[in-house]
Amino acid sequence: MPSSNHPKLDIRDLRVEYYTKGQNTVALEDVNLKIADGEFVSVVGPSGCGKSTLLKIVSGLLKPARGEAKIDGESIKDVPDQVGMVFQNDALLPWKTVQDNVRLPLAVKGKSKAEQEQEVNRLLEMVGLSGFGGFYPKQLSGGMKKRVALARTFAYDPDIYLMDEPFGPLDAQTRVKIGEEFLRIWEKVGKSVLFITHDIEEAIALSDRVIVMTARPGRIKAEFKIELPRPRPFYDIRFDPQFKALQREVWLQMAEEA
Amino acid sequence: MAMEMKQAQAQARKPRLRGESSAATVWLGRIAVFVLAIGLWELLSGRAFNSFWVSKPSLIGVRLLQMIESGDLWFHASFTLQIAITGLAIGMLGGTLLGIVIAYSGVVEKWIYPYIMAIYSLPRVSLAPLFIVWFGIGMSSKVVMVVAMVIFVAFYNAYEGIRNIDKDLMDMMKTYKANWWDKLRWVVLPSITVWILTSLRLNIGMALIGAVIAELVGSNRGLGYYISYSSNMLDTTGIFTGLVSIMLIAILLEQVINIVAKRLLKYR
């Protein structure tokens, strides 16, 4: 139940361990993080610092060794209803067409065929893929696949978007374009986002808050409030002096870890 | 965006790579090999070898036509086909289901798996007499023989197929709170389709072998029976005609699978 008393996402004293080949690795330690309803939070840090692990905890795919994560004040046990994941490699079904891929969460929710079709058309138009409904993922470029993956998550319409370096595999130019479009759509949707990236500029341009994590075991090292006005121009904001200053500060924190 | 669309359209068409042969070259070559092999057989039989032992393509062709005309071919082939296809269907379904269930059975998988592989290593041909003792001389013992031949390949492919499912896709389905039926329909079955088609293709040959062996061991009908009967009569042309018929059936069934595969895997 959404409630004004609780933050949307509340992570407390989180510790996550992995057991592989008889070895115990601590991925996350003492992580405390609150995300308000509609807040966009990015997590940056060196690779292997457990950023993705954090998403797995929130999505209920992994259990913490200590501490807990709560959504709307309720402890996460199984996969919660409120989260929608955007995977780094898109996780599109190669045997389904674009429209069937976008339709998937609606079909799983048991929406009627007519409703599904209407929603799919609306979303494909929103991400600029009208006319590509009958294509298979293999026939699409990386940027277009990413648009399909985003449309599918918008179709699910979660309260919290969990995004695991979603724009990582794209080339620089496509990355800016997709980021720009995602920011434009998100500013209308206004849901909470937990965004994992290693790109500082991307993190600042998108977020309300940027979290910097330490190398393994991952702890929260620093936190920056991004008070750049919205709606933001995703690319041109980079020339703003306030942006430059933030970028430098975040980089200094990151550089100590690398 | 316009550029991306052009790229997508270009990718939709599949250009032939340089160095890849055209269909005409491939088919001409195949026909040449066929004509050469059959021609040599025809020419050498009766000259280099005694045609009593190796028969002759022309004799086999004539016999085949005679058997089609008299209805003998259909009489025997329909029996063999019935056994092979019934056994194939049961074995494929049973093996595939078993593969899926065992792959998802957790620790049970570890208990059972070595024993399945141990039974697999048995020469199943030697089980034919046992099946006759258990199920009689009729159709059922022969179908069981075919099932025993095909079930392991079906099991193994389904099992490996499940283990090779992209973990991200299953995680994705979990985050959408999909139930087991949706997971099966959207991810598991399409993922293992390639594997099932492979096992089906391998098993066509296995099913025909199983049916023919069962008929050789004890039957009064079927292509296997016809081969063993011809052998008793020292009729090599009859033996070869039986073999050619089996081969033709295998090729025909393989073509059916290819058409099905093309439809199911058109996304690739």
mmCIF file of C-alpha atoms in Angstrom, chain A residues 13-184:
data_model
loop_
_atom_site.group_PDB
_atom_site.id
_atom_site.type_symbol
_atom_site.label_atom_id
_atom_site.label_comp_id
_atom_site.label_asym_id
_atom_site.label_seq_id
_atom_site.Cartn_x
_atom_site.Cartn_y
_atom_site.Cartn_z
ATOM 1 C CA ASP A 13 21.932 -2.073 7.042
ATOM 2 C CA LEU A 14 22.104 -4.283 4.002
ATOM 3 C CA ARG A 15 24.777 -6.944 3.756
ATOM 4 C CA VAL A 16 24.889 -9.351 0.823
ATOM 5 C CA GLU A 17 27.152 -12.380 0.536
ATOM 6 C CA TYR A 18 27.845 -14.724 -2.318
ATOM 7 C CA TYR A 19 28.956 -18.300 -1.909
ATOM 8 C CA THR A 20 30.903 -19.546 -4.897
ATOM 9 C CA LYS A 21 33.295 -22.504 -4.955
ATOM 10 C CA GLY A 22 33.226 -22.683 -1.183
ATOM 11 C CA GLN A 23 34.290 -19.057 -0.906
ATOM 12 C CA ASN A 24 32.311 -16.402 0.817
ATOM 13 C CA THR A 25 32.423 -13.018 -0.892
ATOM 14 C CA VAL A 26 30.820 -9.947 0.614
ATOM 15 C CA ALA A 27 29.238 -7.975 -2.201
ATOM 16 C CA LEU A 28 27.519 -5.234 -0.216
ATOM 17 C CA GLU A 29 28.055 -3.990 3.339
ATOM 18 C CA ASP A 30 26.173 -1.475 5.491
ATOM 19 C CA VAL A 31 24.151 -0.075 2.665
ATOM 20 C CA ASN A 32 21.475 2.388 3.733
ATOM 21 C CA LEU A 33 19.425 4.054 1.050
ATOM 22 C CA LYS A 34 16.012 5.677 0.866
ATOM 23 C CA ILE A 35 14.290 6.582 -2.361
ATOM 24 C CA ALA A 36 11.225 8.822 -2.358
ATOM 25 C CA ASP A 37 8.228 8.299 -4.603
ATOM 26 C CA GLY A 38 9.062 9.704 -8.029
ATOM 27 C CA GLU A 39 12.736 10.193 -7.223
ATOM 28 C CA PHE A 40 15.444 9.331 -9.754
ATOM 29 C CA VAL A 41 18.534 7.918 -8.033
ATOM 30 C CA SER A 42 21.678 6.760 -9.820
ATOM 31 C CA VAL A 43 24.373 4.545 -8.356
ATOM 32 C CA VAL A 44 27.885 4.837 -9.745
ATOM 33 C CA GLY A 45 30.983 2.938 -8.714
ATOM 34 C CA PRO A 46 33.846 0.813 -9.954
ATOM 35 C CA SER A 47 32.898 -2.411 -11.688
ATOM 36 C CA GLY A 48 32.402 -5.330 -9.335
ATOM 37 C CA CYS A 49 31.311 -3.083 -6.456
ATOM 38 C CA GLY A 50 27.932 -4.798 -6.158
ATOM 39 C CA LYS A 51 25.804 -2.215 -7.961
ATOM 40 C CA SER A 52 23.894 -4.902 -9.826
ATOM 41 C CA THR A 53 23.574 -6.913 -6.620
ATOM 42 C CA LEU A 54 21.647 -4.013 -5.147
ATOM 43 C CA LEU A 55 19.073 -4.309 -7.950
ATOM 44 C CA LYS A 56 18.784 -8.052 -7.444
ATOM 45 C CA ILE A 57 17.941 -7.448 -3.791
ATOM 46 C CA VAL A 58 15.279 -4.868 -4.602
ATOM 47 C CA SER A 59 13.788 -7.081 -7.310
ATOM 48 C CA GLY A 60 13.606 -9.989 -4.849
ATOM 49 C CA LEU A 61 15.843 -12.224 -6.985
ATOM 50 C CA LEU A 62 18.450 -12.378 -4.211
ATOM 51 C CA LYS A 63 18.183 -12.577 -0.412
ATOM 52 C CA PRO A 64 20.333 -10.392 1.841
ATOM 53 C CA ALA A 65 22.538 -11.897 4.554
ATOM 54 C CA ARG A 66 21.624 -9.062 6.924
ATOM 55 C CA GLY A 67 19.433 -6.007 6.939
ATOM 56 C CA GLU A 68 16.434 -5.575 4.726
ATOM 57 C CA ALA A 69 14.869 -3.720 1.886
ATOM 58 C CA LYS A 70 11.330 -2.405 2.154
ATOM 59 C CA ILE A 71 8.971 -1.124 -0.484
ATOM 60 C CA ASP A 72 6.113 1.035 0.808
ATOM 61 C CA GLY A 73 7.104 -0.099 4.293
ATOM 62 C CA GLU A 74 6.782 -3.781 3.457
ATOM 63 C CA SER A 75 9.786 -6.065 3.599
ATOM 64 C CA ILE A 76 10.747 -7.626 0.262
ATOM 65 C CA LYS A 77 10.348 -11.390 0.370
ATOM 66 C CA ASP A 78 9.448 -12.684 -3.062
ATOM 67 C CA VAL A 79 9.512 -10.561 -6.228
ATOM 68 C CA PRO A 80 7.542 -7.436 -5.273
ATOM 69 C CA ASP A 81 4.641 -6.197 -7.415
ATOM 70 C CA GLN A 82 5.997 -2.685 -7.665
ATOM 71 C CA VAL A 83 9.311 -3.187 -9.488
ATOM 72 C CA GLY A 84 10.131 -3.361 -13.173
ATOM 73 C CA MET A 85 13.583 -4.259 -14.390
ATOM 74 C CA VAL A 86 15.449 -3.030 -17.460
ATOM 75 C CA PHE A 87 18.297 -5.420 -18.210
ATOM 76 C CA GLN A 88 21.671 -4.460 -19.619
ATOM 77 C CA ASN A 89 21.249 -6.951 -22.489
ATOM 78 C CA ASP A 90 17.533 -6.076 -22.965
ATOM 79 C CA ALA A 91 16.348 -9.672 -22.235
ATOM 80 C CA LEU A 92 14.039 -9.589 -25.256
ATOM 81 C CA LEU A 93 12.484 -12.851 -26.404
ATOM 82 C CA PRO A 94 14.135 -13.534 -29.773
ATOM 83 C CA TRP A 95 11.241 -15.755 -30.929
ATOM 84 C CA LYS A 96 8.643 -13.052 -30.368
ATOM 85 C CA THR A 97 7.983 -10.013 -32.528
ATOM 86 C CA VAL A 98 8.417 -6.487 -31.182
ATOM 87 C CA GLN A 99 4.721 -6.169 -30.374
ATOM 88 C CA ASP A 100 4.597 -9.538 -28.616
ATOM 89 C CA ASN A 101 7.654 -8.599 -26.559
ATOM 90 C CA VAL A 102 5.994 -5.366 -25.444
ATOM 91 C CA ARG A 103 2.718 -7.230 -24.876
ATOM 92 C CA LEU A 104 4.346 -9.775 -22.539
ATOM 93 C CA PRO A 105 3.809 -8.027 -19.174
ATOM 94 C CA LEU A 106 0.237 -7.123 -20.165
ATOM 95 C CA ALA A 107 -0.515 -10.738 -21.119
ATOM 96 C CA VAL A 108 1.022 -11.970 -17.859
ATOM 97 C CA LYS A 109 -1.201 -9.510 -15.967
ATOM 98 C CA GLY A 110 -4.213 -11.000 -17.756
ATOM 99 C CA LYS A 111 -5.297 -7.886 -19.690
ATOM 100 C CA SER A 112 -7.745 -8.433 -22.569
ATOM 101 C CA LYS A 113 -6.434 -8.787 -26.125
ATOM 102 C CA ALA A 114 -7.999 -5.485 -27.199
ATOM 103 C CA GLU A 115 -6.464 -3.670 -24.237
ATOM 104 C CA GLN A 116 -3.078 -5.242 -24.941
ATOM 105 C CA GLU A 117 -3.119 -4.175 -28.560
ATOM 106 C CA GLN A 118 -4.144 -0.627 -27.805
ATOM 107 C CA GLU A 119 -1.470 -0.252 -25.129
ATOM 108 C CA VAL A 120 1.235 -1.794 -27.327
ATOM 109 C CA ASN A 121 0.442 0.624 -30.152
ATOM 110 C CA ARG A 122 0.540 3.583 -27.790
ATOM 111 C CA LEU A 123 3.898 2.511 -26.297
ATOM 112 C CA LEU A 124 5.543 1.726 -29.631
ATOM 113 C CA GLU A 125 4.545 5.162 -30.852
ATOM 114 C CA MET A 126 5.911 6.689 -27.634
ATOM 115 C CA VAL A 127 9.342 5.113 -28.116
ATOM 116 C CA GLY A 128 9.324 5.891 -31.865
ATOM 117 C CA LEU A 129 8.869 2.340 -33.140
ATOM 118 C CA SER A 130 5.462 2.526 -34.861
ATOM 119 C CA GLY A 131 5.567 0.287 -37.895
ATOM 120 C CA PHE A 132 8.122 -2.084 -36.372
ATOM 121 C CA GLY A 133 5.620 -4.199 -34.433
ATOM 122 C CA GLY A 134 6.043 -7.183 -36.746
ATOM 123 C CA PHE A 135 9.855 -7.206 -36.656
ATOM 124 C CA TYR A 136 11.879 -9.759 -34.730
ATOM 125 C CA PRO A 137 14.570 -8.469 -32.308
ATOM 126 C CA LYS A 138 17.307 -9.834 -34.550
ATOM 127 C CA GLN A 139 16.245 -7.464 -37.313
ATOM 128 C CA LEU A 140 16.690 -4.412 -35.091
ATOM 129 C CA SER A 141 19.702 -2.250 -34.242
ATOM 130 C CA GLY A 142 20.962 -2.012 -30.653
ATOM 131 C CA GLY A 143 19.199 1.295 -30.106
ATOM 132 C CA MET A 144 15.893 -0.036 -31.377
ATOM 133 C CA LYS A 145 16.136 -3.143 -29.177
ATOM 134 C CA LYS A 146 16.687 -0.845 -26.204
ATOM 135 C CA ARG A 147 13.545 1.081 -27.139
ATOM 136 C CA VAL A 148 11.592 -2.199 -27.197
ATOM 137 C CA ALA A 149 12.950 -3.142 -23.773
ATOM 138 C CA LEU A 150 11.968 0.275 -22.403
ATOM 139 C CA ALA A 151 8.491 0.054 -23.973
ATOM 140 C CA ARG A 152 8.021 -3.362 -22.345
ATOM 141 C CA THR A 153 8.915 -1.964 -18.926
ATOM 142 C CA PHE A 154 6.610 1.041 -19.473
ATOM 143 C CA ALA A 155 3.870 -1.480 -20.347
ATOM 144 C CA TYR A 156 4.349 -3.143 -16.958
ATOM 145 C CA ASP A 157 4.078 0.332 -15.409
ATOM 146 C CA PRO A 158 5.960 -0.357 -12.157
ATOM 147 C CA ASP A 159 6.285 2.069 -9.226
ATOM 148 C CA ILE A 160 10.050 1.593 -9.225
ATOM 149 C CA TYR A 161 12.152 1.211 -12.355
ATOM 150 C CA LEU A 162 15.280 -0.859 -11.731
ATOM 151 C CA MET A 163 17.789 -0.201 -14.475
ATOM 152 C CA ASP A 164 21.048 -2.143 -14.710
ATOM 153 C CA GLU A 165 23.431 -0.159 -16.911
ATOM 154 C CA PRO A 166 20.685 -0.152 -19.520
ATOM 155 C CA PHE A 167 22.514 2.090 -21.976
ATOM 156 C CA GLY A 168 25.928 0.485 -21.441
ATOM 157 C CA PRO A 169 26.164 -1.604 -24.630
ATOM 158 C CA LEU A 170 25.106 1.244 -26.941
ATOM 159 C CA ASP A 171 27.488 3.366 -29.010
ATOM 160 C CA ALA A 172 28.043 6.931 -27.767
ATOM 161 C CA GLN A 173 25.703 8.617 -30.222
ATOM 162 C CA THR A 174 22.781 6.211 -29.750
ATOM 163 C CA ARG A 175 23.361 6.352 -26.024
ATOM 164 C CA VAL A 176 22.757 10.095 -25.889
ATOM 165 C CA LYS A 177 19.664 9.804 -28.087
ATOM 166 C CA ILE A 178 18.086 7.003 -26.073
ATOM 167 C CA GLY A 179 18.991 8.727 -22.802
ATOM 168 C CA GLU A 180 17.348 11.909 -24.031
ATOM 169 C CA GLU A 181 14.159 10.082 -25.023
ATOM 170 C CA PHE A 182 14.059 8.090 -21.810
ATOM 171 C CA LEU A 183 14.452 11.284 -19.743
ATOM 172 C CA ARG A 184 11.639 12.976 -21.704
#
